XYZ file of N, CA and C in Angstrom:
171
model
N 83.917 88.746 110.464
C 83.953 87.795 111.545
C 84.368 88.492 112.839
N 85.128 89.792 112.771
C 85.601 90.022 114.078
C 84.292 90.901 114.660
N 83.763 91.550 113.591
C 82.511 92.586 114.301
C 80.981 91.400 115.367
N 81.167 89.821 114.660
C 80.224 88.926 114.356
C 80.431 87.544 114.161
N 80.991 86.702 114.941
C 81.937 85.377 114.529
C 80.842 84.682 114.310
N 79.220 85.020 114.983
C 78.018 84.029 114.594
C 77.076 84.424 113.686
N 77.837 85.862 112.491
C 76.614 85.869 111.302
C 76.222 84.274 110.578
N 75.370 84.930 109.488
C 75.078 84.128 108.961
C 76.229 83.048 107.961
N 75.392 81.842 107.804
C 76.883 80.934 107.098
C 77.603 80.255 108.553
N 77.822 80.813 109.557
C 78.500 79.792 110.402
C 77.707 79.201 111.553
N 78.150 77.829 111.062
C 77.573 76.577 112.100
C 78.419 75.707 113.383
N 77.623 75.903 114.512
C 78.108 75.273 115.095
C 78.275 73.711 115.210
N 79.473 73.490 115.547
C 79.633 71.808 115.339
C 79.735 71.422 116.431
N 79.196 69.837 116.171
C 78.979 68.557 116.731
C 80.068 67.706 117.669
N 80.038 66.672 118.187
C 80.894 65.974 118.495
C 81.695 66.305 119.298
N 82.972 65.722 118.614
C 84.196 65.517 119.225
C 84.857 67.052 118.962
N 84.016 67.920 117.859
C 84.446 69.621 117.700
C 83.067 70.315 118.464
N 82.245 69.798 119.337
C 81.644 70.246 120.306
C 82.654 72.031 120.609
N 81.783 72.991 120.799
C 82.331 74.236 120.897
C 82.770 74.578 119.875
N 83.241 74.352 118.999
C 83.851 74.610 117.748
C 82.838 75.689 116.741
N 83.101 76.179 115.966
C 82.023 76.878 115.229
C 83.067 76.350 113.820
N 82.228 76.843 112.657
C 82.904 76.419 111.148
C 82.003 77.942 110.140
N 82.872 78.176 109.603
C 82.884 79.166 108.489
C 82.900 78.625 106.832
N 81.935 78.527 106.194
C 82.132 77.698 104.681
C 82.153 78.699 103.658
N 83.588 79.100 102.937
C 83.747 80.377 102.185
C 84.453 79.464 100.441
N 83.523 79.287 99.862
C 83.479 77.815 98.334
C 83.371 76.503 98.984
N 85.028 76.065 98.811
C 85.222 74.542 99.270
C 86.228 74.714 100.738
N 86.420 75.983 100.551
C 87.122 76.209 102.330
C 86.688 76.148 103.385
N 86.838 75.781 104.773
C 86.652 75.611 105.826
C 87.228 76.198 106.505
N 86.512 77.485 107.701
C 87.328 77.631 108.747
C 87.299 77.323 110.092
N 87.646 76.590 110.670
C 87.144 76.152 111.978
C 87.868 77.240 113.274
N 86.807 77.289 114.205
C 87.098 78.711 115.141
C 86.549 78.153 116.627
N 87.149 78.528 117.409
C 86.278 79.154 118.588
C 86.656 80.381 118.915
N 85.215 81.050 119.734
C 85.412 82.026 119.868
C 85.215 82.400 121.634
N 86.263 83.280 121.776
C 86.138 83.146 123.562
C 85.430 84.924 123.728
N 84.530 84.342 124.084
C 83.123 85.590 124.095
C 84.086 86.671 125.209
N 84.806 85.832 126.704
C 84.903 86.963 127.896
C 86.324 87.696 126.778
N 86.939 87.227 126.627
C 88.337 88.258 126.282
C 88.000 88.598 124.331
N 87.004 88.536 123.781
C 86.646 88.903 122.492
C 87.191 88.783 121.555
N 87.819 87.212 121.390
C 89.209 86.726 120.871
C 88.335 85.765 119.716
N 88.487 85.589 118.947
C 88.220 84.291 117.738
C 89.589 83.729 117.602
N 90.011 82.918 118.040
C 90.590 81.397 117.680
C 90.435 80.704 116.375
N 91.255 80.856 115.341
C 91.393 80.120 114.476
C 92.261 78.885 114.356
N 91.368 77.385 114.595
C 92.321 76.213 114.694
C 92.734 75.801 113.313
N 91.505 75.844 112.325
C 92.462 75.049 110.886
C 91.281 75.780 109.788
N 92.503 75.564 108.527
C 91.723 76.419 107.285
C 91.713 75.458 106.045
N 91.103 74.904 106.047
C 91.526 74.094 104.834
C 90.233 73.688 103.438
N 90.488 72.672 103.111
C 89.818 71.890 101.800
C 88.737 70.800 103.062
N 87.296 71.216 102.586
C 86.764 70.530 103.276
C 86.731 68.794 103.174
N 87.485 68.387 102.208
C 87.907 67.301 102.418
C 88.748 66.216 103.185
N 89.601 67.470 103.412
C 90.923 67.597 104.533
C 90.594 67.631 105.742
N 89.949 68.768 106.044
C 89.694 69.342 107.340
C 89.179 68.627 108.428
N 87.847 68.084 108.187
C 87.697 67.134 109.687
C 88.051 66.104 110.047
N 89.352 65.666 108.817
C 90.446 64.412 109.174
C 91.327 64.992 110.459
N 91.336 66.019 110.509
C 93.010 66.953 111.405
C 92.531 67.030 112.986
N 92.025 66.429 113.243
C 91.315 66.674 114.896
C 91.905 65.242 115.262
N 92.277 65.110 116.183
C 93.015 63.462 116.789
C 92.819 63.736 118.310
């Protein structure tokens, strides 16, 4: 992810996670942005994709 935060497997999301990108590694979720000028990936939450797009408010 650090060489490549947009290989293959990650999708960008919708909505209210508009900008957001997501990583699906089994039943895990990683949700990211990534700030292209300072070459930083942002990791907001890691969880059980069951969990995960409850945690945004």
């Amino acid at each position: 992810m650090a060489r490549n935060p947009f290989r293959p497997g990650v999708k960008a999301m919708a909505g209210e996670w508009r900008g957001y990108y997501r990583l699906r590694i089994g039943d895990i979720r990683v949700i990211f942005w990534p700030d292209l000028k300072t070459k930083t990936i942002y990791v907001d939450y890691i969880g059980p994709r069951g969990d995960i797009y409850k945690t945004k408010t």
